[in-house]
CSV table of C-alpha atoms and ligand atoms in Angstrom, one decimal:
chain,number,residue,atom,x,y,z
A,1,UNK,CA,44.7,155.1,25.0
A,2,UNK,CA,42.4,158.0,24.3
A,3,UNK,CA,41.9,160.9,26.6
A,4,UNK,CA,38.3,159.8,26.9
A,5,UNK,CA,39.1,156.4,28.3
A,6,UNK,CA,41.3,158.0,30.9
A,7,UNK,CA,38.4,160.2,31.8
A,8,UNK,CA,36.0,157.2,32.0
A,9,UNK,CA,38.6,155.4,34.3
A,10,UNK,CA,38.8,158.3,36.6
A,11,UNK,CA,35.0,158.1,36.9
A,12,UNK,CA,35.0,154.4,37.5
A,13,UNK,CA,37.7,154.8,40.3
A,14,UNK,CA,35.6,157.5,41.8
A,15,UNK,CA,32.2,155.6,41.7
A,16,UNK,CA,33.3,151.9,41.6
A,17,UNK,CA,31.5,151.3,38.3
A,18,UNK,CA,29.6,153.0,35.5
A,19,UNK,CA,26.2,151.8,34.2
A,20,UNK,CA,26.0,151.2,30.4
A,21,UNK,CA,24.0,154.3,29.9
A,22,UNK,CA,26.5,156.4,31.8
A,23,UNK,CA,29.4,154.9,29.9
A,24,UNK,CA,27.5,155.5,26.6
A,25,UNK,CA,26.7,159.1,27.4
A,26,UNK,CA,30.4,159.8,27.9
A,27,UNK,CA,31.5,158.0,24.9
A,28,UNK,CA,29.1,159.5,22.6
A,29,UNK,CA,28.2,163.0,24.1
A,30,UNK,CA,31.3,164.1,26.2
A,31,UNK,CA,31.4,167.8,25.4
A,32,UNK,CA,35.0,167.7,24.1
A,33,UNK,CA,35.8,164.1,23.2
A,34,UNK,CA,32.4,162.4,22.6
A,35,UNK,CA,31.9,160.7,19.4
A,36,UNK,CA,29.0,162.8,18.0
A,37,UNK,CA,30.6,166.0,19.4
A,38,UNK,CA,33.8,166.1,17.6
A,39,UNK,CA,33.3,164.8,14.1
A,40,UNK,CA,31.0,164.0,11.1
A,41,UNK,CA,30.7,160.1,11.5
A,42,UNK,CA,28.5,159.6,8.4
A,43,UNK,CA,28.7,159.0,4.8
A,44,UNK,CA,30.6,156.8,2.5
A,45,UNK,CA,33.9,158.0,4.0
A,46,UNK,CA,32.7,157.8,7.6
A,47,UNK,CA,32.1,155.0,10.1
A,48,UNK,CA,28.7,154.0,8.8
A,49,UNK,CA,26.1,154.9,6.2
A,50,UNK,CA,22.6,155.6,7.0
A,51,UNK,CA,19.5,155.3,4.9
A,52,UNK,CA,19.4,159.0,3.7
A,53,UNK,CA,23.0,158.8,2.8
A,54,UNK,CA,22.4,155.7,0.6
A,55,UNK,CA,19.8,157.4,-1.7
A,56,UNK,CA,17.7,160.5,-2.1
A,57,UNK,CA,14.8,158.2,-2.4
A,58,UNK,CA,14.6,157.6,1.2
A,59,UNK,CA,14.2,161.3,2.1
A,60,UNK,CA,11.7,161.7,-0.8
A,61,UNK,CA,9.4,159.0,0.8
A,62,UNK,CA,9.8,160.4,4.2
A,63,UNK,CA,8.8,163.7,2.7
A,64,UNK,CA,5.7,162.3,1.1
A,65,UNK,CA,4.8,160.7,4.4
A,66,UNK,CA,5.2,164.1,6.2
A,67,UNK,CA,3.1,165.8,3.5
A,68,UNK,CA,0.4,163.3,3.8
A,69,UNK,CA,0.4,163.5,7.6
A,70,UNK,CA,0.0,167.3,7.3
A,71,UNK,CA,-3.0,167.0,4.9
A,72,UNK,CA,-4.6,164.4,7.3
A,73,UNK,CA,-4.1,167.1,10.1
A,74,UNK,CA,-6.2,169.4,8.0
A,75,UNK,CA,-3.3,171.2,6.4
A,76,UNK,CA,-2.8,173.6,9.3
A,77,UNK,CA,-1.3,176.9,8.1
A,78,UNK,CA,1.5,176.7,10.7
A,79,UNK,CA,3.2,173.6,12.1
A,80,UNK,CA,6.6,172.7,13.3
A,81,UNK,CA,8.4,170.0,11.0
A,82,UNK,CA,10.9,168.6,13.6
A,83,UNK,CA,13.7,166.3,13.0
A,84,UNK,CA,15.6,164.6,15.9
A,85,UNK,CA,19.3,163.8,15.4
A,86,UNK,CA,19.4,165.0,11.7
A,87,UNK,CA,23.1,163.9,11.1
A,88,UNK,CA,24.3,165.7,8.0
A,89,UNK,CA,21.0,167.2,7.1
A,90,UNK,CA,20.5,165.0,4.1
A,91,UNK,CA,17.2,163.6,5.0
A,92,UNK,CA,15.7,167.0,5.7
A,93,UNK,CA,17.0,168.5,2.5
A,94,UNK,CA,15.6,165.6,0.5
A,95,UNK,CA,12.3,165.9,2.3
A,96,UNK,CA,12.1,169.7,1.6
A,97,UNK,CA,13.0,169.2,-2.0
A,98,UNK,CA,10.4,166.5,-2.5
A,99,UNK,CA,7.6,168.5,-1.0
A,100,UNK,CA,8.2,171.7,-2.9
A,101,UNK,CA,5.2,171.0,-5.0
A,102,UNK,CA,2.8,170.4,-2.1
A,103,UNK,CA,0.8,173.6,-2.1
A,104,UNK,CA,1.1,175.4,1.2
A,105,UNK,CA,3.4,172.9,3.0
A,106,UNK,CA,6.6,174.9,2.8
A,107,UNK,CA,4.8,178.1,3.8
A,108,UNK,CA,3.3,176.5,6.8
A,109,UNK,CA,6.3,174.5,8.0
A,110,UNK,CA,8.7,175.8,10.6
A,111,UNK,CA,11.7,173.6,10.3
A,112,UNK,CA,13.2,172.7,13.7
A,113,UNK,CA,16.3,170.4,14.2
A,114,UNK,CA,17.1,168.9,17.5
A,115,UNK,CA,20.8,168.3,17.6
A,116,UNK,CA,23.4,168.3,20.3
A,117,UNK,CA,26.5,168.1,18.1
A,118,UNK,CA,28.1,171.4,17.1
A,119,UNK,CA,30.1,169.6,14.3
A,120,UNK,CA,27.0,168.2,12.7
A,121,UNK,CA,25.0,171.5,13.1
A,122,UNK,CA,27.5,172.9,10.8
A,123,UNK,CA,27.0,170.2,8.3
A,124,UNK,CA,23.3,170.7,8.6
A,125,UNK,CA,23.6,174.4,7.9
A,126,UNK,CA,25.5,173.6,4.7
A,127,UNK,CA,22.9,171.0,3.5
A,128,UNK,CA,20.0,173.3,4.1
A,129,UNK,CA,21.3,176.5,2.8
A,130,UNK,CA,18.5,178.8,1.6
A,131,UNK,CA,15.9,177.4,4.2
A,132,UNK,CA,14.9,179.2,7.3
A,133,UNK,CA,16.0,176.7,10.1
A,134,UNK,CA,15.8,176.7,13.8
A,135,UNK,CA,18.1,174.6,16.0
A,136,UNK,CA,17.5,173.2,19.4
A,137,UNK,CA,19.5,171.2,21.9
A,138,UNK,CA,16.6,169.3,23.3
A,139,UNK,CA,13.1,168.3,22.3
A,140,UNK,CA,11.5,170.2,25.1
A,141,UNK,CA,12.6,173.6,23.5
A,142,UNK,CA,10.7,173.1,20.2
A,143,UNK,CA,7.6,175.3,19.7
A,144,UNK,CA,4.8,174.5,21.9
A,145,UNK,CA,1.9,176.3,20.2
A,146,UNK,CA,1.6,174.6,16.7
A,147,UNK,CA,0.9,171.0,15.6
A,148,UNK,CA,4.1,168.9,15.3
A,149,UNK,CA,5.3,166.5,12.6
A,150,UNK,CA,8.4,164.9,14.1
A,151,UNK,CA,10.8,162.5,12.5
A,152,UNK,CA,13.9,160.7,13.6
A,153,UNK,CA,16.0,158.3,11.6
A,154,UNK,CA,18.5,156.3,13.7
A,155,UNK,CA,17.9,158.7,16.5
A,156,UNK,CA,16.7,156.4,19.3
A,157,UNK,CA,19.6,154.0,19.0
A,158,UNK,CA,22.0,156.9,19.8
A,159,UNK,CA,20.2,157.5,23.1
A,160,UNK,CA,21.7,155.6,26.0
A,161,UNK,CA,20.3,152.3,27.2
A,162,UNK,CA,20.8,150.0,30.1
A,163,UNK,CA,21.5,146.2,30.4
A,164,UNK,CA,20.2,143.8,33.0
A,165,UNK,CA,21.9,140.5,33.3
A,166,UNK,CA,20.0,137.4,34.9
A,167,UNK,CA,22.2,135.8,37.5
A,168,UNK,CA,21.4,133.5,40.3
A,169,UNK,CA,17.6,134.0,39.7
A,170,UNK,CA,17.5,137.7,39.6
A,171,UNK,CA,18.2,140.7,37.4
A,172,UNK,CA,21.4,142.6,38.2
A,173,UNK,CA,22.5,145.8,36.5
A,174,UNK,CA,25.3,145.2,33.9
A,175,UNK,CA,28.1,147.7,34.7
A,176,UNK,CA,31.7,148.7,33.4
A,177,UNK,CA,34.5,148.3,35.9
A,178,UNK,CA,38.3,148.0,35.8
A,179,UNK,CA,40.0,144.7,35.9
A,180,UNK,CA,43.2,144.1,37.8
A,181,UNK,CA,45.2,145.4,34.9
A,182,UNK,CA,43.3,148.6,34.7
A,183,UNK,CA,41.4,147.5,31.5
A,184,UNK,CA,37.6,148.1,31.1
A,185,UNK,CA,35.6,145.2,31.5
A,186,UNK,CA,31.8,144.1,32.3
A,187,UNK,CA,30.6,143.2,35.6
A,188,UNK,CA,27.2,143.2,37.4
A,189,UNK,CA,25.8,145.1,40.5
A,190,UNK,CA,22.6,144.4,42.6
A,191,UNK,CA,22.5,147.8,44.2
A,192,UNK,CA,22.3,149.9,41.0
A,193,UNK,CA,19.3,148.2,39.5
A,194,UNK,CA,17.0,148.5,42.6
A,195,UNK,CA,13.5,149.5,41.3
A,196,UNK,CA,14.6,150.5,37.9
A,197,UNK,CA,13.0,147.7,36.0
A,198,UNK,CA,9.7,147.8,37.9
A,199,UNK,CA,7.9,149.5,35.0
A,200,UNK,CA,9.9,147.7,32.1
A,201,UNK,CA,8.1,145.0,30.2
A,202,UNK,CA,10.7,142.4,31.2
A,203,UNK,CA,10.7,138.8,30.4
A,204,UNK,CA,9.0,136.3,32.7
A,205,UNK,CA,11.5,134.6,34.9
A,206,UNK,CA,10.7,131.2,33.8
A,207,UNK,CA,11.5,132.2,30.2
A,208,UNK,CA,15.1,133.2,30.9
A,209,UNK,CA,18.3,131.4,31.7
A,210,UNK,CA,21.5,132.2,33.7
A,211,UNK,CA,23.5,134.9,31.9
A,212,UNK,CA,20.6,136.3,29.7
A,213,UNK,CA,20.8,139.9,29.0
A,214,UNK,CA,17.7,142.2,28.9
A,215,UNK,CA,18.1,145.8,27.6
A,216,UNK,CA,15.9,148.5,28.8
A,217,UNK,CA,16.0,152.2,28.0
A,218,UNK,CA,14.5,154.7,30.4
A,219,UNK,CA,16.0,157.6,28.6
A,220,UNK,CA,14.4,156.5,25.2
A,221,UNK,CA,11.1,155.9,26.9
A,222,UNK,CA,11.3,159.3,28.6
A,223,UNK,CA,11.8,160.8,25.2
A,224,UNK,CA,8.8,159.0,23.7
A,225,UNK,CA,6.7,160.1,26.8
A,226,UNK,CA,7.7,163.8,26.4
A,227,UNK,CA,7.0,163.6,22.6
A,228,UNK,CA,3.5,162.1,23.4
A,229,UNK,CA,2.8,164.7,25.9
A,230,UNK,CA,3.4,167.4,23.4
A,231,UNK,CA,1.4,165.7,20.6
A,232,UNK,CA,-1.5,165.3,22.8
A,233,UNK,CA,-1.5,169.0,23.6
A,234,UNK,CA,-0.6,170.2,20.0
A,235,UNK,CA,-1.7,167.4,17.7
A,236,UNK,CA,0.4,165.8,15.1
A,237,UNK,CA,2.4,162.8,14.2
A,238,UNK,CA,5.8,161.2,14.9
A,239,UNK,CA,7.8,158.7,12.7
A,240,UNK,CA,10.9,156.8,14.0
A,241,UNK,CA,13.0,154.5,11.9
A,242,UNK,CA,15.7,152.4,13.5
A,243,UNK,CA,17.1,149.0,13.7
A,244,UNK,CA,15.4,147.1,16.3
A,245,UNK,CA,12.7,144.6,17.3
A,246,UNK,CA,8.9,145.1,17.3
A,247,UNK,CA,8.6,143.1,20.6
A,248,UNK,CA,10.7,143.2,23.8
A,249,UNK,CA,13.1,140.3,24.0
A,250,UNK,CA,16.3,139.2,25.7
A,251,UNK,CA,19.7,139.6,23.9
A,252,UNK,CA,22.8,141.6,23.9
A,253,UNK,CA,22.7,144.1,21.0
A,254,UNK,CA,25.3,146.6,22.4
A,255,UNK,CA,27.7,147.2,19.5
A,256,UNK,CA,30.5,149.5,18.3
A,257,UNK,CA,31.4,150.4,14.8
A,258,UNK,CA,34.7,152.0,13.8
A,259,UNK,CA,35.3,152.8,10.2
A,260,UNK,CA,32.7,150.5,8.7
A,261,UNK,CA,33.7,147.5,11.0
A,262,UNK,CA,32.4,146.2,14.3
A,263,UNK,CA,34.9,146.4,17.1
A,264,UNK,CA,34.9,145.8,20.8
A,265,UNK,CA,32.8,148.4,22.7
A,266,UNK,CA,35.8,149.2,24.8
A,267,UNK,CA,38.1,149.9,21.8
A,268,UNK,CA,38.2,153.3,20.1
A,269,UNK,CA,36.2,155.1,22.8
A,270,UNK,CA,35.1,158.3,21.4
A,271,UNK,CA,36.0,157.3,17.9
A,272,UNK,CA,33.6,154.5,17.5
A,273,UNK,CA,29.9,154.7,17.3
A,274,UNK,CA,28.0,152.9,20.1
A,275,UNK,CA,24.4,151.8,19.7
A,276,UNK,CA,21.9,149.0,20.5
A,277,UNK,CA,18.7,147.8,18.9
A,278,UNK,CA,15.7,149.8,19.7
A,279,UNK,CA,12.9,148.1,21.5
A,280,UNK,CA,9.9,149.3,19.6
A,281,UNK,CA,7.7,147.2,21.7
A,282,UNK,CA,8.6,149.1,24.8
A,283,UNK,CA,8.2,152.5,22.9
A,284,UNK,CA,4.8,151.5,21.5
A,285,UNK,CA,3.7,150.7,25.0
A,286,UNK,CA,4.7,154.1,26.3
A,287,UNK,CA,3.0,155.9,23.4
A,288,UNK,CA,-0.2,153.8,23.7
A,289,UNK,CA,-0.3,154.3,27.6
A,290,UNK,CA,0.0,158.0,26.8
A,291,UNK,CA,-3.2,157.8,24.6
A,292,UNK,CA,-1.5,158.0,21.3
A,293,UNK,CA,-2.8,156.3,18.2
A,294,UNK,CA,0.2,153.9,17.6
A,295,UNK,CA,0.5,152.2,14.2
A,296,UNK,CA,1.6,148.5,14.1
A,297,UNK,CA,5.4,148.5,13.6
A,298,UNK,CA,6.3,148.2,10.0
A,299,UNK,CA,9.5,147.0,8.5
A,300,UNK,CA,11.4,149.5,6.6
A,301,UNK,CA,11.0,147.6,3.3
A,302,UNK,CA,7.2,147.4,3.6
A,303,UNK,CA,6.9,151.0,4.7
A,304,UNK,CA,9.1,152.4,1.8
A,305,UNK,CA,7.2,150.2,-0.7
A,306,UNK,CA,3.8,151.2,0.5
A,307,UNK,CA,4.9,154.8,-0.1
A,308,UNK,CA,5.9,154.0,-3.7
A,309,UNK,CA,9.5,153.7,-3.6
A,310,UNK,CA,9.6,151.2,-6.5
A,311,UNK,CA,7.9,153.7,-8.7
A,312,UNK,CA,10.1,156.5,-7.7
A,313,UNK,CA,13.3,154.1,-8.5
A,314,UNK,CA,11.8,153.4,-12.0
A,315,UNK,CA,11.1,157.1,-12.7
A,316,UNK,CA,14.7,158.0,-11.7
A,317,UNK,CA,16.1,155.2,-13.8
A,318,UNK,CA,14.1,156.2,-16.6
A,319,UNK,CA,15.5,159.9,-16.4
A,320,UNK,CA,19.2,158.6,-16.0
A,321,UNK,CA,19.5,155.2,-17.8
A,322,UNK,CA,23.3,155.1,-17.1
A,323,UNK,CA,22.6,155.2,-13.5
A,324,UNK,CA,19.9,152.6,-13.5
A,325,UNK,CA,22.1,149.8,-12.0
A,326,UNK,CA,23.2,152.0,-9.1
A,327,UNK,CA,19.6,153.2,-8.4
A,328,UNK,CA,18.5,149.5,-8.3
A,329,UNK,CA,21.3,148.6,-6.0
A,330,UNK,CA,20.5,151.5,-3.7
A,331,UNK,CA,16.9,150.5,-3.8
A,332,UNK,CA,17.6,146.9,-2.7
A,333,UNK,CA,19.9,148.2,0.0
A,334,UNK,CA,16.9,150.1,1.6
A,335,UNK,CA,14.2,147.5,1.1
A,336,UNK,CA,15.6,144.0,0.7
A,337,UNK,CA,15.0,141.6,3.7
A,338,UNK,CA,18.7,140.5,3.7
A,339,UNK,CA,19.8,144.3,3.8
A,340,UNK,CA,18.0,147.1,5.6
A,341,UNK,CA,14.5,146.1,4.7
A,342,UNK,CA,13.6,143.8,7.7
A,343,UNK,CA,16.0,144.7,10.4
A,344,UNK,CA,15.0,148.4,10.3
A,345,UNK,CA,11.6,149.0,11.7
A,346,UNK,CA,9.3,152.1,11.5
A,347,UNK,CA,7.0,153.3,14.3
A,348,UNK,CA,4.3,155.9,13.8
A,349,UNK,CA,2.2,157.7,16.3
A,350,UNK,CA,-0.4,160.4,16.0
A,351,UNK,CA,-2.8,162.5,17.9
A,352,UNK,CA,-5.7,164.3,16.3
A,353,UNK,CA,-5.6,162.4,13.0
A,354,UNK,CA,-8.4,160.0,12.3
A,355,UNK,CA,-7.0,158.2,9.3
A,356,UNK,CA,-4.0,155.7,9.3
A,357,UNK,CA,-0.6,157.4,8.7
A,358,UNK,CA,0.9,156.7,5.3
A,359,UNK,CA,3.1,153.7,4.8
A,360,UNK,CA,1.6,151.4,7.6
B,1,SAH,N1,19.4,160.9,11.3
B,1,SAH,C1,20.8,160.9,10.7
B,1,SAH,C2,21.9,160.8,11.8
B,1,SAH,C3,21.7,159.5,12.7
B,1,SAH,S1,23.0,159.5,13.9
B,1,SAH,C4,20.8,160.0,9.6
B,1,SAH,O1,20.0,159.1,9.5
B,1,SAH,O2,21.8,160.0,8.9
B,1,SAH,C5,22.2,160.1,15.4
B,1,SAH,C6,22.1,161.7,15.3
B,1,SAH,O3,21.5,162.0,16.6
B,1,SAH,C7,23.4,162.5,15.2
B,1,SAH,O4,23.0,163.7,14.6
B,1,SAH,C8,23.7,162.9,16.6
B,1,SAH,O5,24.5,163.9,16.8
B,1,SAH,C9,22.2,163.2,17.2
B,1,SAH,N2,22.1,162.9,18.6
B,1,SAH,C10,22.7,162.0,19.4
B,1,SAH,N3,22.2,162.1,20.7
B,1,SAH,C11,21.3,163.2,20.7
B,1,SAH,C12,20.5,163.7,21.7
B,1,SAH,N4,20.5,163.4,23.0
B,1,SAH,N5,19.7,164.8,21.3
B,1,SAH,C13,19.9,165.3,20.0
B,1,SAH,N6,20.5,164.7,19.2
B,1,SAH,C14,21.3,163.7,19.3
């Protein structure tokens, strides 16, 4: 039994139950024992591998996207290049390397990383040696006087979400409680959900059946709303990549990954990653309501191909023929529909840019 699960049990005893978002916040972000706070969970030795850790080509394409967005903004001579949840810093390092040749881009860019984890900040410092970087704990602290180009890979899925469960003709809040043996288990609560789903794009009651689960994420939506408020005032663009769906739908996508394998969400608390699929339909609605120019959600495969990842893979393979099979394997992992190509989606939003963003 981990120390963190004891802390969670004390909270449940005190309050009667925890909502999923409250449980997730403790499991991932508890200052001493939270998953992201105490370790480096990524990479081939970690719990899971993200796209930038698979291949440098991913960051190179995102770098090209950012340079294109900057040019479409009129190449301002100062802007903030913001990454939310940069993990080990690999994506930003590849983006900066890939954009060295874009005249004026590096001089104009103020690189800002939004990161809550002290352990990962250290990794990012190492990966980005030689660059002038600023760190922030929250998005609200990033510069408010220059245009913004904001990216986030697998960032939204790390933010807490809530679940509603359809029971007896109404939506109830899905909560975590203790069973009679003092083990964590799911239950539901009518009181806790009151008013919370009023603004959610929830499914129509005649489309749902007993026991269906609907996920909604006020924290993710609040982040998108805050981003759009800033973009509206400062101009710029945002790009977010995550596994998820382009339209809101029912389904339980709460999952835990421990050392490359799925596990029960109540096992390995603080040592397993907890995520859920991102509802890009809901986030697009928030951005659209805020007046943003929202691109149609793209799949990761289409997005990367439109930015030229096939050509890049061929060029890399021509330079290093002995690595060609690995390069091809990594390419397929990123773009193939059976791998990350379709499940992962890309959302783009902009203000003050008339043309379409790259890759959509
Ligand atoms: N983008 C990286 C890492 C994704 S994991 C990659 O693709 O490899 C999620 C990242 O978001 C981690 O760096 C984690 O520490 C950070 N994070 C989680 N919650 C956060 C929050 N509320 N604010 C800022 N960063 C957060």
